[in-house]
Amino acid sequence: MRALVRYVAQQPNAAPFRLPVDVELYPQYAAVVTEPMDLRAVDRRLDAREYGRSHKAALKDVRRVFRNARLFNLPGSEIYGAAHRLE
């Protein structure tokens, strides 16, 4: 699972999803997205074995990254499209 997360993070469209959203640049993000997640956080949780042996929980967090992007960004935007393609 870790290899998959790292593979996704290295894709050209993945830059917006690698790190947490900067809430100073996007202060409204916290009001829209109640469970923020990014690929680095998933990777760190995998490294810390916070998901245990269940890849299901890790996959759920990866999907949350892209679901949050689609929730916050408008359909047709570059980030919305990238989230759709990467998921």
Short mmCIF file of C-alpha atoms in Angstrom, two decimals:
data_model
loop_
_atom_site.label_atom_id
_atom_site.label_comp_id
_atom_site.label_asym_id
_atom_site.label_seq_id
_atom_site.Cartn_x
_atom_site.Cartn_y
_atom_site.Cartn_z
CA MET A 1 0.00 0.00 0.00
CA ARG A 2 2.85 2.37 0.81
CA ALA A 3 4.30 1.88 -2.67
CA LEU A 4 0.91 2.75 -4.18
CA VAL A 5 0.60 5.94 -2.13
CA ARG A 6 4.11 7.00 -3.13
CA TYR A 7 3.41 6.17 -6.76
CA VAL A 8 0.28 8.33 -6.74
CA ALA A 9 2.15 11.15 -4.99
CA GLN A 10 4.78 11.16 -7.74
CA GLN A 11 2.30 11.60 -10.57
CA PRO A 12 2.48 14.97 -12.38
CA ASN A 13 -1.04 15.99 -11.26
CA ALA A 14 -0.46 15.05 -7.61
CA ALA A 15 1.34 18.19 -6.41
CA PRO A 16 -1.77 19.75 -4.79
CA PHE A 17 -2.40 16.56 -2.80
CA ARG A 18 1.07 15.85 -1.42
CA LEU A 19 0.88 18.28 1.53
CA PRO A 20 -1.89 19.73 3.68
CA VAL A 21 -3.90 22.58 2.20
CA ASP A 22 -2.51 25.90 3.40
CA VAL A 23 -5.42 27.37 5.35
CA GLU A 24 -3.73 30.77 5.38
CA LEU A 25 -4.02 30.84 1.59
CA TYR A 26 -7.48 29.21 1.63
CA PRO A 27 -9.08 30.20 4.96
CA GLN A 28 -12.51 28.93 3.89
CA TYR A 29 -11.11 25.39 3.44
CA ALA A 30 -11.62 24.47 7.10
CA ALA A 31 -15.28 25.49 6.93
CA VAL A 32 -15.88 23.29 3.87
CA VAL A 33 -13.64 20.29 4.57
CA THR A 34 -14.16 18.81 8.01
CA GLU A 35 -11.71 15.90 7.67
CA PRO A 36 -8.61 17.17 5.87
CA MET A 37 -6.17 14.59 4.51
CA ASP A 38 -3.11 14.64 2.27
CA LEU A 39 -0.85 12.00 0.75
CA ARG A 40 2.06 12.80 3.07
CA ALA A 41 -0.18 12.19 6.08
CA VAL A 42 -1.27 8.83 4.67
CA ASP A 43 2.36 7.89 4.03
CA ARG A 44 3.35 8.86 7.56
CA ARG A 45 0.46 6.90 9.04
CA LEU A 46 1.52 3.87 7.01
CA ASP A 47 5.08 4.32 8.26
CA ALA A 48 3.85 4.53 11.85
CA ARG A 49 1.64 1.49 11.27
CA GLU A 50 -1.41 3.43 12.38
CA TYR A 51 -3.53 1.51 9.90
CA GLY A 52 -2.42 -1.85 11.27
CA ARG A 53 -2.71 -4.60 8.70
CA SER A 54 -5.80 -3.14 7.11
CA HIS A 55 -5.17 -1.51 3.77
CA LYS A 56 -8.86 -0.64 3.72
CA ALA A 57 -8.38 2.24 6.18
CA ALA A 58 -5.39 3.60 4.26
CA LEU A 59 -7.30 3.42 1.00
CA LYS A 60 -10.18 5.25 2.65
CA ASP A 61 -7.82 8.09 3.58
CA VAL A 62 -6.38 8.24 0.05
CA ARG A 63 -9.91 8.50 -1.31
CA ARG A 64 -10.62 11.20 1.28
CA VAL A 65 -7.79 13.30 -0.18
CA PHE A 66 -9.48 13.31 -3.58
CA ARG A 67 -13.03 13.59 -2.23
CA ASN A 68 -11.99 16.68 -0.26
CA ALA A 69 -10.46 18.20 -3.39
CA ARG A 70 -13.68 17.70 -5.31
CA LEU A 71 -15.71 19.06 -2.41
CA PHE A 72 -13.69 22.27 -2.15
CA ASN A 73 -12.90 22.94 -5.80
CA LEU A 74 -15.36 23.66 -8.58
CA PRO A 75 -16.09 21.06 -11.25
CA GLY A 76 -14.02 21.91 -14.28
CA SER A 77 -11.16 23.34 -12.24
CA GLU A 78 -7.66 21.93 -12.64
CA ILE A 79 -7.54 20.49 -9.12
CA TYR A 80 -11.00 18.95 -9.38
CA GLY A 81 -9.96 17.25 -12.61
CA ALA A 82 -6.65 16.07 -11.17
CA ALA A 83 -8.45 14.54 -8.20
CA HIS A 84 -10.81 12.72 -10.52
CA ARG A 85 -7.97 11.39 -12.70
CA LEU A 86 -5.78 10.26 -9.79
CA GLU A 87 -8.51 8.50 -7.88
#
